[in-house]
Structure formats: C-alpha cells, structure tokens
Phi, psi and omega in degrees: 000127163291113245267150188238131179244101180262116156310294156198157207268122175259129182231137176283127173250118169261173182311109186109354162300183177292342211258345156080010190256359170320307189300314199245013163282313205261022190296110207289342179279013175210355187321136171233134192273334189320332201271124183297334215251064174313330170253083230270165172262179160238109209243129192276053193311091194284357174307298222267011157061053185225175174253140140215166184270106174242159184263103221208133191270132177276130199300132181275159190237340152213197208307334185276153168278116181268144181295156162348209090280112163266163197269132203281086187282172162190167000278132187306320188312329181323326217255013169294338187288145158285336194230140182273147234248098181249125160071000189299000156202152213240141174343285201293324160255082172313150170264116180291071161299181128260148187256120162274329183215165174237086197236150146256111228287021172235149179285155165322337184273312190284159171298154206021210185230138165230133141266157175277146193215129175228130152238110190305114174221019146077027161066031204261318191257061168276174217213166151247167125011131165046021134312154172251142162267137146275131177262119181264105168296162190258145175146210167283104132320076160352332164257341165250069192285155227053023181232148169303144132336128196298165166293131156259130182260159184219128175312154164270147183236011169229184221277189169274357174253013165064184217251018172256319196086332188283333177106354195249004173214160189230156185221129168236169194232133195223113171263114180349119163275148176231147170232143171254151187267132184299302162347295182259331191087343157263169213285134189281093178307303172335315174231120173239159150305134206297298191288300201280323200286337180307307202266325172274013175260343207272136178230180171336079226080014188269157202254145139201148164314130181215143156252196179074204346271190178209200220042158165205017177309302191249053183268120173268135183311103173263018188279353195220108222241305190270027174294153137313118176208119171254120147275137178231123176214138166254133145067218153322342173296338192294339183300333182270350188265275199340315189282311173286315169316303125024291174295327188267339198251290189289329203234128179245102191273133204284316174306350185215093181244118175290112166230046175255207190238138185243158185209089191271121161240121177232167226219128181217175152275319170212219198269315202276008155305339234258151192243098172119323199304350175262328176302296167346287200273320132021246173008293194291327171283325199263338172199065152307355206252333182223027184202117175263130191250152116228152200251165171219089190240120198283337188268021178204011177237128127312149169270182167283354149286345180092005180245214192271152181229112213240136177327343189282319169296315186304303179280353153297348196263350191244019176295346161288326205264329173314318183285341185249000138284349151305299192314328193260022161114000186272193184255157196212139189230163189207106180218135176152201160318111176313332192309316159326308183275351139326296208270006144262327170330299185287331177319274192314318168317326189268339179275346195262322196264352147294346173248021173060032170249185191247130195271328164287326164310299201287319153309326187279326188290327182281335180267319153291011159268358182051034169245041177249144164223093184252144140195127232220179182200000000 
C-alpha cells in the first residue's frame, strides 16, 4: 500500500453549515461573479495559523470519484409545492421589496450597460425556475396622469431560492434601455427607459414595487432528472437559463438531482458581453459530461458564410445533433428579443428540409409534446 503524505488539511464546507460561511463567502451586497468558488474549501493553513477561503480542489482519498460539492439551500419546503406559486400580488396591490445589490455584469467594451439586480422579498414572494417578476418604477404615467406606471415584466434570473440560497431573494438581469437620435446617432439623455434606468440607478436599500409571479411558459420540467434541455438566449434572455443552471449544477436540492443534459447557447456582441461566463465555464468544467456552452459574438465570430455570427449559426452548425435530440424528447427554451425567432425559424425550417421533414409538422409536434419553450420581448 502506498504511504498518503498529507501537507495540509482541506475540508469541503458547504455554504449554510454550522461553521457560519454562508455570510461572508456569499454575502450578497458584494457578490462577485469574478469568484469561482461557490461551494468554497476551507483550508486550515497551519503556517499562518489562520482560516481562509480559497478556491482550491479537495483530493479525493478514495477509489469512488467525488462529486462537485454543492451549495447546502433552504428552506427545502420551497420545493414541497406541486404547482408554482402565480400571482400572489397583483398591480393595483404591488409588494414593497427591497434592493440589496446592484453590479454591473459587463466589461468596458460591450454596448450598453446590464445589471445584476438581487432584491430582498422576506420569503414573502416566492417564485419557480423561469417566472417573471413585474416591476412597477415609481412616478407617473405620462399617459395617465395620477395613475403608476404600467408593470415592466422582468425574467427572475436565480434559482427560489435566490443568490443568498435562504429563499428571501430574488435576481434580475436588466440592460439600461437607451435611445439614440436617428439623426446624430448619439445617444438621447432625454428619453431613458423608465423601468430598467429605474433598477440600474437603484442603490442598497431603495423600496420597489414587484408583481407577481407569473409564466409558466418556461417552467423547466423536472418529472424526468436525464432530460435534454437546449437553451437558446440573447443578451438578457439568459436570464431564466441562469436560474435553471444553478438548480442543476450549483444547489443541492435533494428533491431534483440532475443527471441529463443541459446545452446553453448565447448570442452576445462580444467577450465583454458575455452574462454569467464565469458561473457557466464553472459548469463546464466541473460536469463536462452533462453541460454544453456556445457562445455566439456577433461582433468578433464569423458564421460559415463569412458573415456575423448570431446564436441561428450556432444552431445551424449543431443542427444535426439538435434535431436528434429533439426526436428523442429533448426540450428546446427560446428566451431574448423578438427580434431573435424569424432567423431561428427559417434556420430550422432550412434544416428540417434539409433532412427531408417538413418543419411546420414537426414544430406542431414539439409544442404538443410540451418540448417547446418560447418566450421572447
């Protein structure tokens, strides 16, 4: 038998033990996406005779291979309900959150601004995997005056049990809307979106209004734990993937142990676009075996024609293996921009007649099989 020479002792702690690291690996008002190590070790450093949290792999010690470490969530009662939780506050009576953090998920490069948004709702507003929250901004309607501002629906972009793990939050992923004057091509101060400039101006204790939730379009199906399930998202849309990965990857739910396949495609403009990427390529590393990434940047990838390359080339180039994963049951979600679904439509349409089916059969067939998911803005 060969001698084991231990240097030093690592122990996995996951997040919400007794040990209290919940606060301050996971404090949600400084959450960094830069840090990889959601389920952190604790490495007992007998030099500096101190504790730190480093991201760091623990040696497996014996002959079975150990899984990841997941992050420990509650209250487990979340995941008791059969039916998702709809509608429980309604416009004319909105629920008064609160906002705990505000970040901004994009580099100096990309076009415009998207933030991350965690909003505090006391475990008053639960939610499932690919609900919308509504947001009411505070002020006027301009078309009603003395009347609120219409509801903005927004995807929730974390798990019910929010980027705290505890159940008492929720996340949204939002990008400043802007207008530009067709004229100069710059940018218009004058007219911002009401709602997004509202939550990305929001700072740490500022009140909003939530509706909701509501959908139930994009709920992901769980009766089958070795399901297929391909995403496709631009830009924001991404936000509701964000939320089942998590569920699948990051949080160990006792009641949901994923052992299918998840397969995300997202459509950004460049690298510093990108929503998530480090939470992702994680994923990726961590269960090559059940989680596919591609990226789509339009402004720095060619398609095979030599022109931009939009998440519809990414599913033209993987159209065989998509389609044959279709056949066999899997789910296919479509979140982002309307603008998105013409030019994956005619893709698939061209790929369905490339493979001699008829693509309107088969689309009626994937939406009465409930392996369609759309939902776009």
């Amino acid at each position: 038998m060969a001698h084991l020479v231990v240097s030093q002792v690592s122990v996995a702690v996951p997040v919400g033990s007794d040990l209290s690291l919940r606060r301050s690996a996971f404090k949600v008002s400084n959450l960094n996406f830069q840090d990889k190590s959601w389920a952190p070790v604790l490495t007992f450093d007998l030099k500096a005779n101190n504790l730190q949290l480093r991201s760091r792999h623990v040696t497996c010690m014996s002959v079975q291979q150990t899984s990841v470490p997941k992050v420990t969530v509650s209250p487990l009662e979340l995941d008791d309900a059969n039916e998702p939780p709809l509608n429980i506050y309604k416009p004319k009576e909105p629920y008064t959150a609160t906002i705990v953090s505000v970040e901004r998920l994009v580099g100096p490069k990309a076009p415009g601004e998207t933030c991350h948004i965690v909003i505090d709702h006391g475990g008053n507003v639960p939610y499932w995997e690919g609900q919308s929250y509504g947001v009411i901004p505070p002020g006027e309607n301009p078309k009603k005056p003395g009347n609120p501002h219409n509801v903005r629906l927004y995807s929730i972009a974390s798990t019910r049990y929010g980027d705290n793990f505890d159940g008492k939050t929720a996340s949204l992923c939002v990008r400043r809307a802007v207008y530009y004057d067709p004229e100069t091509g710059k940018e218009d101060p004058s007219k911002q979106g009401v709602c997004s400039n509202f939550l990305c101006n929001s700072k740490p204790g500022d009140k909003i209004k939530i509706t909701g939730p509501s959908g139930k379009i994009m709920l992901l199906p769980e009766d089958d734990p070795n399901a297929t399930h391909i995403m496709i998202a631009t830009g924001t849309g991404v936000a509701p993937f964000r939320g089942y990965l998590r569920r699948m990857f990051m949080e160990s739910v006792p009641k949901f142990k994923f052992g299918g396949l998840a397969w995300l495609f997202l459509g950004v403009a460049n690298t510093d676009s990108l929503l998530y990427d480090d939470e992702f390529t994680k994923y990726l590393k961590d269960y090559p075996d059940n989680f596919r990434y591609d990226k789509a940047l339009s402004r720095e990838q060619k398609n095979r024609s030599g022109g931009k390359m939009y998440v519809q080339d990414k599913i033209e180039e993987y159209s065989d293996e998509i389609f044959k994963l279709l056949d066999n049951g899997a789910h296919i979600y479509f979140c982002g921009l309307k603008g998105m679904m013409p030019g994956i439509q005619d893709t698939l349409k061209k790929v369905a007649e490339q493979r001699g089916e008829s693509w309107e059969e088969k689309l009626s067939q994937l939406k009465k099989n409930k392996q369609w998911h759309v939902e776009v803005y």
